Amino acid sequence: MIQFIIGEKGRGKTKVLLEKANNEIKNVNGNVVYLDKSTQHMYELNNKIRLIDMTTFPIKDSDEFLGFICGIISQDHDLEYVYLDSFLKIAKLEENGDPVPVLKELEDISKQFGVHFVVSISLTKQQLPEQYHDAVIAEL
């Protein structure tokens, strides 16, 4: 399953994503990972959530990003949730990249491995492809 928190840049998506992650950790039996573009929110996350600063890894494009996601899943068979903050930036799609193929691949990965993805993405509902409108859990 893939869910979205959407809105223009600077609208408070990260705060909503952090709250959701911190609330979800109370209800899961497995592990939760939070991917971000820095360690700025380290102390806002529950200490049971693994924060990964994506800028510390030499990821050059969206294919490498998807490989990185698969690597995380392969090393943690108890992984239940992956929170992706600043999705366009960490997935290397910020400069005119089409998010649809990457999102489709994340959907396939989710189904295959039973991992839920919650994505914070700087798009409005009109910019988000229509097939994902039902997966929006917060629009800011």
PDB file of N, CA and C in Angstrom, residues 9-96:
ATOM      1  N   LYS A   9       5.250  23.052  -1.513  1.00  0.00           N
ATOM      2  CA  LYS A   9       6.408  23.154  -0.634  1.00  0.00           C
ATOM      3  C   LYS A   9       6.141  24.186   0.469  1.00  0.00           C
ATOM      4  N   GLY A  10       6.505  23.821   1.706  1.00  0.00           N
ATOM      5  CA  GLY A  10       6.364  24.730   2.832  1.00  0.00           C
ATOM      6  C   GLY A  10       4.999  24.733   3.485  1.00  0.00           C
ATOM      7  N   ARG A  11       4.144  23.767   3.171  1.00  0.00           N
ATOM      8  CA  ARG A  11       2.783  23.743   3.702  1.00  0.00           C
ATOM      9  C   ARG A  11       2.637  22.905   4.975  1.00  0.00           C
ATOM     10  N   GLY A  12       3.693  22.261   5.455  1.00  0.00           N
ATOM     11  CA  GLY A  12       3.624  21.502   6.700  1.00  0.00           C
ATOM     12  C   GLY A  12       3.472  20.001   6.528  1.00  0.00           C
ATOM     13  N   LYS A  13       3.827  19.489   5.375  1.00  0.00           N
ATOM     14  CA  LYS A  13       3.715  18.051   5.129  1.00  0.00           C
ATOM     15  C   LYS A  13       4.620  17.242   6.054  1.00  0.00           C
ATOM     16  N   THR A  14       5.813  17.726   6.296  1.00  0.00           N
ATOM     17  CA  THR A  14       6.760  16.990   7.147  1.00  0.00           C
ATOM     18  C   THR A  14       6.211  16.815   8.552  1.00  0.00           C
ATOM     19  N   LYS A  15       5.598  17.840   9.093  1.00  0.00           N
ATOM     20  CA  LYS A  15       5.027  17.744  10.438  1.00  0.00           C
ATOM     21  C   LYS A  15       3.956  16.651  10.500  1.00  0.00           C
ATOM     22  N   VAL A  16       3.104  16.605   9.484  1.00  0.00           N
ATOM     23  CA  VAL A  16       2.063  15.576   9.420  1.00  0.00           C
ATOM     24  C   VAL A  16       2.695  14.188   9.290  1.00  0.00           C
ATOM     25  N   LEU A  17       3.722  14.066   8.454  1.00  0.00           N
ATOM     26  CA  LEU A  17       4.407  12.789   8.262  1.00  0.00           C
ATOM     27  C   LEU A  17       5.072  12.317   9.557  1.00  0.00           C
ATOM     28  N   LEU A  18       5.714  13.227  10.266  1.00  0.00           N
ATOM     29  CA  LEU A  18       6.346  12.885  11.547  1.00  0.00           C
ATOM     30  C   LEU A  18       5.305  12.399  12.552  1.00  0.00           C
ATOM     31  N   GLU A  19       4.180  13.099  12.639  1.00  0.00           N
ATOM     32  CA  GLU A  19       3.112  12.700  13.562  1.00  0.00           C
ATOM     33  C   GLU A  19       2.581  11.323  13.214  1.00  0.00           C
ATOM     34  N   LYS A  20       2.379  11.082  11.923  1.00  0.00           N
ATOM     35  CA  LYS A  20       1.871   9.777  11.496  1.00  0.00           C
ATOM     36  C   LYS A  20       2.862   8.667  11.841  1.00  0.00           C
ATOM     37  N   ALA A  21       4.136   8.893  11.579  1.00  0.00           N
ATOM     38  CA  ALA A  21       5.153   7.887  11.906  1.00  0.00           C
ATOM     39  C   ALA A  21       5.196   7.619  13.403  1.00  0.00           C
ATOM     40  N   ASN A  22       5.188   8.679  14.198  1.00  0.00           N
ATOM     41  CA  ASN A  22       5.239   8.513  15.657  1.00  0.00           C
ATOM     42  C   ASN A  22       3.995   7.821  16.196  1.00  0.00           C
ATOM     43  N   ASN A  23       2.844   8.053  15.600  1.00  0.00           N
ATOM     44  CA  ASN A  23       1.624   7.362  16.019  1.00  0.00           C
ATOM     45  C   ASN A  23       1.629   5.905  15.565  1.00  0.00           C
ATOM     46  N   GLU A  24       2.129   5.656  14.384  1.00  0.00           N
ATOM     47  CA  GLU A  24       2.119   4.300  13.827  1.00  0.00           C
ATOM     48  C   GLU A  24       3.048   3.363  14.582  1.00  0.00           C
ATOM     49  N   ILE A  25       4.161   3.872  15.089  1.00  0.00           N
ATOM     50  CA  ILE A  25       5.117   3.003  15.781  1.00  0.00           C
ATOM     51  C   ILE A  25       4.485   2.344  17.011  1.00  0.00           C
ATOM     52  N   LYS A  26       3.443   2.962  17.554  1.00  0.00           N
ATOM     53  CA  LYS A  26       2.741   2.402  18.714  1.00  0.00           C
ATOM     54  C   LYS A  26       1.901   1.189  18.340  1.00  0.00           C
ATOM     55  N   ASN A  27       1.551   1.063  17.050  1.00  0.00           N
ATOM     56  CA  ASN A  27       0.613   0.026  16.615  1.00  0.00           C
ATOM     57  C   ASN A  27       1.232  -1.091  15.786  1.00  0.00           C
ATOM     58  N   VAL A  28       2.493  -0.984  15.434  1.00  0.00           N
ATOM     59  CA  VAL A  28       3.107  -1.994  14.569  1.00  0.00           C
ATOM     60  C   VAL A  28       3.850  -3.039  15.388  1.00  0.00           C
ATOM     61  N   ASN A  29       3.943  -4.217  14.833  1.00  0.00           N
ATOM     62  CA  ASN A  29       4.737  -5.278  15.458  1.00  0.00           C
ATOM     63  C   ASN A  29       6.146  -5.300  14.893  1.00  0.00           C
ATOM     64  N   GLY A  30       6.296  -4.768  13.676  1.00  0.00           N
ATOM     65  CA  GLY A  30       7.583  -4.781  12.997  1.00  0.00           C
ATOM     66  C   GLY A  30       8.315  -3.465  13.124  1.00  0.00           C
ATOM     67  N   ASN A  31       9.131  -3.182  12.121  1.00  0.00           N
ATOM     68  CA  ASN A  31       9.995  -2.005  12.141  1.00  0.00           C
ATOM     69  C   ASN A  31       9.478  -0.903  11.220  1.00  0.00           C
ATOM     70  N   VAL A  32       9.922   0.319  11.528  1.00  0.00           N
ATOM     71  CA  VAL A  32       9.546   1.500  10.760  1.00  0.00           C
ATOM     72  C   VAL A  32      10.820   2.247  10.387  1.00  0.00           C
ATOM     73  N   VAL A  33      10.895   2.671   9.116  1.00  0.00           N
ATOM     74  CA  VAL A  33      12.037   3.427   8.620  1.00  0.00           C
ATOM     75  C   VAL A  33      11.519   4.752   8.077  1.00  0.00           C
ATOM     76  N   TYR A  34      12.295   5.816   8.312  1.00  0.00           N
ATOM     77  CA  TYR A  34      11.940   7.163   7.857  1.00  0.00           C
ATOM     78  C   TYR A  34      13.101   7.689   7.029  1.00  0.00           C
ATOM     79  N   LEU A  35      12.869   7.900   5.741  1.00  0.00           N
ATOM     80  CA  LEU A  35      13.902   8.425   4.850  1.00  0.00           C
ATOM     81  C   LEU A  35      13.695   9.919   4.662  1.00  0.00           C
ATOM     82  N   ASP A  36      14.779  10.682   4.843  1.00  0.00           N
ATOM     83  CA  ASP A  36      14.689  12.139   4.776  1.00  0.00           C
ATOM     84  C   ASP A  36      15.929  12.692   4.078  1.00  0.00           C
ATOM     85  N   LYS A  37      15.893  13.986   3.810  1.00  0.00           N
ATOM     86  CA  LYS A  37      17.007  14.648   3.124  1.00  0.00           C
ATOM     87  C   LYS A  37      18.030  15.215   4.105  1.00  0.00           C
ATOM     88  N   SER A  38      17.838  14.975   5.403  1.00  0.00           N
ATOM     89  CA  SER A  38      18.780  15.431   6.435  1.00  0.00           C
ATOM     90  C   SER A  38      18.465  14.695   7.737  1.00  0.00           C
ATOM     91  N   THR A  39      19.219  15.029   8.777  1.00  0.00           N
ATOM     92  CA  THR A  39      18.934  14.472  10.108  1.00  0.00           C
ATOM     93  C   THR A  39      18.227  15.509  10.985  1.00  0.00           C
ATOM     94  N   GLN A  40      17.739  16.549  10.379  1.00  0.00           N
ATOM     95  CA  GLN A  40      17.122  17.662  11.099  1.00  0.00           C
ATOM     96  C   GLN A  40      15.999  17.210  12.037  1.00  0.00           C
ATOM     97  N   HIS A  41      15.242  16.205  11.655  1.00  0.00           N
ATOM     98  CA  HIS A  41      14.079  15.785  12.442  1.00  0.00           C
ATOM     99  C   HIS A  41      14.371  14.589  13.346  1.00  0.00           C
ATOM    100  N   MET A  42      15.639  14.293  13.556  1.00  0.00           N
ATOM    101  CA  MET A  42      16.040  13.134  14.342  1.00  0.00           C
ATOM    102  C   MET A  42      15.386  13.105  15.727  1.00  0.00           C
ATOM    103  N   TYR A  43      15.338  14.228  16.391  1.00  0.00           N
ATOM    104  CA  TYR A  43      14.833  14.255  17.754  1.00  0.00           C
ATOM    105  C   TYR A  43      13.318  14.399  17.822  1.00  0.00           C
ATOM    106  N   GLU A  44      12.680  14.560  16.677  1.00  0.00           N
ATOM    107  CA  GLU A  44      11.220  14.615  16.626  1.00  0.00           C
ATOM    108  C   GLU A  44      10.617  13.236  16.391  1.00  0.00           C
ATOM    109  N   LEU A  45      11.440  12.274  16.020  1.00  0.00           N
ATOM    110  CA  LEU A  45      10.978  10.918  15.762  1.00  0.00           C
ATOM    111  C   LEU A  45      11.154  10.055  17.000  1.00  0.00           C
ATOM    112  N   ASN A  46      10.229   9.147  17.205  1.00  0.00           N
ATOM    113  CA  ASN A  46      10.349   8.145  18.250  1.00  0.00           C
ATOM    114  C   ASN A  46      11.661   7.382  18.029  1.00  0.00           C
ATOM    115  N   ASN A  47      12.343   7.047  19.109  1.00  0.00           N
ATOM    116  CA  ASN A  47      13.653   6.401  18.972  1.00  0.00           C
ATOM    117  C   ASN A  47      13.577   4.973  18.419  1.00  0.00           C
ATOM    118  N   LYS A  48      12.381   4.428  18.270  1.00  0.00           N
ATOM    119  CA  LYS A  48      12.223   3.103  17.667  1.00  0.00           C
ATOM    120  C   LYS A  48      12.170   3.180  16.137  1.00  0.00           C
ATOM    121  N   ILE A  49      12.068   4.393  15.609  1.00  0.00           N
ATOM    122  CA  ILE A  49      12.016   4.592  14.160  1.00  0.00           C
ATOM    123  C   ILE A  49      13.427   4.845  13.648  1.00  0.00           C
ATOM    124  N   ARG A  50      13.815   4.112  12.638  1.00  0.00           N
ATOM    125  CA  ARG A  50      15.157   4.297  12.063  1.00  0.00           C
ATOM    126  C   ARG A  50      15.115   5.428  11.038  1.00  0.00           C
ATOM    127  N   LEU A  51      15.874   6.474  11.304  1.00  0.00           N
ATOM    128  CA  LEU A  51      15.991   7.604  10.388  1.00  0.00           C
ATOM    129  C   LEU A  51      17.193   7.386   9.480  1.00  0.00           C
ATOM    130  N   ILE A  52      16.970   7.537   8.183  1.00  0.00           N
ATOM    131  CA  ILE A  52      18.060   7.430   7.217  1.00  0.00           C
ATOM    132  C   ILE A  52      18.163   8.753   6.478  1.00  0.00           C
ATOM    133  N   ASP A  53      19.331   9.376   6.577  1.00  0.00           N
ATOM    134  CA  ASP A  53      19.619  10.610   5.850  1.00  0.00           C
ATOM    135  C   ASP A  53      20.100  10.212   4.460  1.00  0.00           C
ATOM    136  N   MET A  54      19.253  10.435   3.473  1.00  0.00           N
ATOM    137  CA  MET A  54      19.546   9.988   2.108  1.00  0.00           C
ATOM    138  C   MET A  54      20.723  10.722   1.476  1.00  0.00           C
ATOM    139  N   THR A  55      21.058  11.894   1.981  1.00  0.00           N
ATOM    140  CA  THR A  55      22.162  12.649   1.384  1.00  0.00           C
ATOM    141  C   THR A  55      23.524  12.025   1.684  1.00  0.00           C
ATOM    142  N   THR A  56      23.581  11.093   2.615  1.00  0.00           N
ATOM    143  CA  THR A  56      24.855  10.457   2.942  1.00  0.00           C
ATOM    144  C   THR A  56      25.188   9.294   2.012  1.00  0.00           C
ATOM    145  N   PHE A  57      24.265   8.973   1.100  1.00  0.00           N
ATOM    146  CA  PHE A  57      24.474   7.869   0.171  1.00  0.00           C
ATOM    147  C   PHE A  57      24.594   8.402  -1.253  1.00  0.00           C
ATOM    148  N   PRO A  58      25.471   7.810  -2.054  1.00  0.00           N
ATOM    149  CA  PRO A  58      25.715   8.320  -3.418  1.00  0.00           C
ATOM    150  C   PRO A  58      24.654   7.853  -4.423  1.00  0.00           C
ATOM    151  N   ILE A  59      23.435   8.272  -4.209  1.00  0.00           N
ATOM    152  CA  ILE A  59      22.336   7.898  -5.103  1.00  0.00           C
ATOM    153  C   ILE A  59      22.217   8.967  -6.176  1.00  0.00           C
ATOM    154  N   LYS A  60      22.325   8.543  -7.443  1.00  0.00           N
ATOM    155  CA  LYS A  60      22.365   9.504  -8.555  1.00  0.00           C
ATOM    156  C   LYS A  60      21.048   9.635  -9.301  1.00  0.00           C
ATOM    157  N   ASP A  61      20.204   8.600  -9.269  1.00  0.00           N
ATOM    158  CA  ASP A  61      18.957   8.672 -10.034  1.00  0.00           C
ATOM    159  C   ASP A  61      17.877   7.816  -9.364  1.00  0.00           C
ATOM    160  N   SER A  62      16.703   7.829  -9.959  1.00  0.00           N
ATOM    161  CA  SER A  62      15.569   7.134  -9.345  1.00  0.00           C
ATOM    162  C   SER A  62      15.748   5.610  -9.354  1.00  0.00           C
ATOM    163  N   ASP A  63      16.454   5.073 -10.327  1.00  0.00           N
ATOM    164  CA  ASP A  63      16.713   3.627 -10.333  1.00  0.00           C
ATOM    165  C   ASP A  63      17.570   3.229  -9.130  1.00  0.00           C
ATOM    166  N   GLU A  64      18.580   4.021  -8.843  1.00  0.00           N
ATOM    167  CA  GLU A  64      19.418   3.744  -7.675  1.00  0.00           C
ATOM    168  C   GLU A  64      18.614   3.923  -6.388  1.00  0.00           C
ATOM    169  N   PHE A  65      17.718   4.894  -6.372  1.00  0.00           N
ATOM    170  CA  PHE A  65      16.839   5.084  -5.216  1.00  0.00           C
ATOM    171  C   PHE A  65      15.999   3.827  -4.976  1.00  0.00           C
ATOM    172  N   LEU A  66      15.406   3.278  -6.021  1.00  0.00           N
ATOM    173  CA  LEU A  66      14.597   2.065  -5.878  1.00  0.00           C
ATOM    174  C   LEU A  66      15.453   0.877  -5.435  1.00  0.00           C
ATOM    175  N   GLY A  67      16.673   0.801  -5.922  1.00  0.00           N
ATOM    176  CA  GLY A  67      17.594  -0.234  -5.467  1.00  0.00           C
ATOM    177  C   GLY A  67      17.906  -0.090  -3.987  1.00  0.00           C
ATOM    178  N   PHE A  68      18.051   1.150  -3.546  1.00  0.00           N
ATOM    179  CA  PHE A  68      18.302   1.427  -2.136  1.00  0.00           C
ATOM    180  C   PHE A  68      17.124   0.951  -1.286  1.00  0.00           C
ATOM    181  N   ILE A  69      15.910   1.246  -1.744  1.00  0.00           N
ATOM    182  CA  ILE A  69      14.699   0.808  -1.032  1.00  0.00           C
ATOM    183  C   ILE A  69      14.682  -0.720  -0.942  1.00  0.00           C
ATOM    184  N   CYS A  70      14.974  -1.390  -2.035  1.00  0.00           N
ATOM    185  CA  CYS A  70      15.005  -2.854  -2.028  1.00  0.00           C
ATOM    186  C   CYS A  70      16.088  -3.384  -1.090  1.00  0.00           C
ATOM    187  N   GLY A  71      17.204  -2.684  -1.013  1.00  0.00           N
ATOM    188  CA  GLY A  71      18.267  -3.071  -0.082  1.00  0.00           C
ATOM    189  C   GLY A  71      17.818  -2.975   1.365  1.00  0.00           C
ATOM    190  N   ILE A  72      17.081  -1.935   1.693  1.00  0.00           N
ATOM    191  CA  ILE A  72      16.549  -1.792   3.055  1.00  0.00           C
ATOM    192  C   ILE A  72      15.616  -2.957   3.366  1.00  0.00           C
ATOM    193  N   ILE A  73      14.725  -3.242   2.436  1.00  0.00           N
ATOM    194  CA  ILE A  73      13.755  -4.322   2.642  1.00  0.00           C
ATOM    195  C   ILE A  73      14.461  -5.671   2.761  1.00  0.00           C
ATOM    196  N   SER A  74      15.501  -5.894   1.960  1.00  0.00           N
ATOM    197  CA  SER A  74      16.192  -7.183   1.997  1.00  0.00           C
ATOM    198  C   SER A  74      16.919  -7.418   3.315  1.00  0.00           C
ATOM    199  N   GLN A  75      17.274  -6.358   3.997  1.00  0.00           N
ATOM    200  CA  GLN A  75      18.007  -6.485   5.252  1.00  0.00           C
ATOM    201  C   GLN A  75      17.110  -6.484   6.488  1.00  0.00           C
ATOM    202  N   ASP A  76      15.799  -6.273   6.292  1.00  0.00           N
ATOM    203  CA  ASP A  76      14.894  -6.173   7.435  1.00  0.00           C
ATOM    204  C   ASP A  76      13.584  -6.882   7.110  1.00  0.00           C
ATOM    205  N   HIS A  77      13.500  -8.141   7.451  1.00  0.00           N
ATOM    206  CA  HIS A  77      12.302  -8.926   7.148  1.00  0.00           C
ATOM    207  C   HIS A  77      11.115  -8.531   8.018  1.00  0.00           C
ATOM    208  N   ASP A  78      11.341  -7.727   9.037  1.00  0.00           N
ATOM    209  CA  ASP A  78      10.264  -7.259   9.917  1.00  0.00           C
ATOM    210  C   ASP A  78       9.806  -5.853   9.564  1.00  0.00           C
ATOM    211  N   LEU A  79      10.254  -5.322   8.449  1.00  0.00           N
ATOM    212  CA  LEU A  79       9.910  -3.966   8.046  1.00  0.00           C
ATOM    213  C   LEU A  79       8.435  -3.892   7.664  1.00  0.00           C
ATOM    214  N   GLU A  80       7.715  -2.933   8.281  1.00  0.00           N
ATOM    215  CA  GLU A  80       6.296  -2.762   7.986  1.00  0.00           C
ATOM    216  C   GLU A  80       6.005  -1.444   7.274  1.00  0.00           C
ATOM    217  N   TYR A  81       6.668  -0.363   7.703  1.00  0.00           N
ATOM    218  CA  TYR A  81       6.394   0.961   7.147  1.00  0.00           C
ATOM    219  C   TYR A  81       7.678   1.649   6.732  1.00  0.00           C
ATOM    220  N   VAL A  82       7.610   2.332   5.590  1.00  0.00           N
ATOM    221  CA  VAL A  82       8.685   3.214   5.145  1.00  0.00           C
ATOM    222  C   VAL A  82       8.052   4.572   4.875  1.00  0.00           C
ATOM    223  N   TYR A  83       8.530   5.577   5.577  1.00  0.00           N
ATOM    224  CA  TYR A  83       8.068   6.952   5.397  1.00  0.00           C
ATOM    225  C   TYR A  83       9.091   7.675   4.535  1.00  0.00           C
ATOM    226  N   LEU A  84       8.602   8.315   3.479  1.00  0.00           N
ATOM    227  CA  LEU A  84       9.477   8.994   2.532  1.00  0.00           C
ATOM    228  C   LEU A  84       9.165  10.484   2.554  1.00  0.00           C
ATOM    229  N   ASP A  85      10.026  11.255   3.196  1.00  0.00           N
ATOM    230  CA  ASP A  85       9.834  12.705   3.263  1.00  0.00           C
ATOM    231  C   ASP A  85      10.574  13.350   2.102  1.00  0.00           C
ATOM    232  N   SER A  86      10.007  14.423   1.568  1.00  0.00           N
ATOM    233  CA  SER A  86      10.609  15.136   0.425  1.00  0.00           C
ATOM    234  C   SER A  86      10.877  14.161  -0.712  1.00  0.00           C
ATOM    235  N   PHE A  87       9.839  13.422  -1.079  1.00  0.00           N
ATOM    236  CA  PHE A  87       9.968  12.329  -2.031  1.00  0.00           C
ATOM    237  C   PHE A  87      10.668  12.718  -3.327  1.00  0.00           C
ATOM    238  N   LEU A  88      10.262  13.825  -3.938  1.00  0.00           N
ATOM    239  CA  LEU A  88      10.847  14.201  -5.221  1.00  0.00           C
ATOM    240  C   LEU A  88      12.355  14.422  -5.102  1.00  0.00           C
ATOM    241  N   LYS A  89      12.780  14.941  -3.953  1.00  0.00           N
ATOM    242  CA  LYS A  89      14.211  15.208  -3.746  1.00  0.00           C
ATOM    243  C   LYS A  89      14.980  13.905  -3.487  1.00  0.00           C
ATOM    244  N   ILE A  90      14.506  13.088  -2.552  1.00  0.00           N
ATOM    245  CA  ILE A  90      15.272  11.892  -2.196  1.00  0.00           C
ATOM    246  C   ILE A  90      15.239  10.827  -3.289  1.00  0.00           C
ATOM    247  N   ALA A  91      14.185  10.849  -4.132  1.00  0.00           N
ATOM    248  CA  ALA A  91      14.093   9.888  -5.230  1.00  0.00           C
ATOM    249  C   ALA A  91      14.762  10.403  -6.501  1.00  0.00           C
ATOM    250  N   LYS A  92      15.399  11.572  -6.401  1.00  0.00           N
ATOM    251  CA  LYS A  92      16.117  12.189  -7.534  1.00  0.00           C
ATOM    252  C   LYS A  92      15.174  12.493  -8.709  1.00  0.00           C
ATOM    253  N   LEU A  93      13.998  13.017  -8.371  1.00  0.00           N
ATOM    254  CA  LEU A  93      12.999  13.371  -9.381  1.00  0.00           C
ATOM    255  C   LEU A  93      12.698  14.864  -9.384  1.00  0.00           C
ATOM    256  N   GLU A  94      13.464  15.627  -8.616  1.00  0.00           N
ATOM    257  CA  GLU A  94      13.171  17.039  -8.405  1.00  0.00           C
ATOM    258  C   GLU A  94      13.268  17.865  -9.689  1.00  0.00           C
ATOM    259  N   GLU A  95      14.176  17.528 -10.556  1.00  0.00           N
ATOM    260  CA  GLU A  95      14.359  18.308 -11.780  1.00  0.00           C
ATOM    261  C   GLU A  95      13.696  17.608 -12.956  1.00  0.00           C
ATOM    262  N   ASN A  96      12.407  17.853 -13.110  1.00  0.00           N
ATOM    263  CA  ASN A  96      11.623  17.361 -14.241  1.00  0.00           C
ATOM    264  C   ASN A  96      11.521  15.845 -14.342  1.00  0.00           C
TER     265      ASN A  96
END
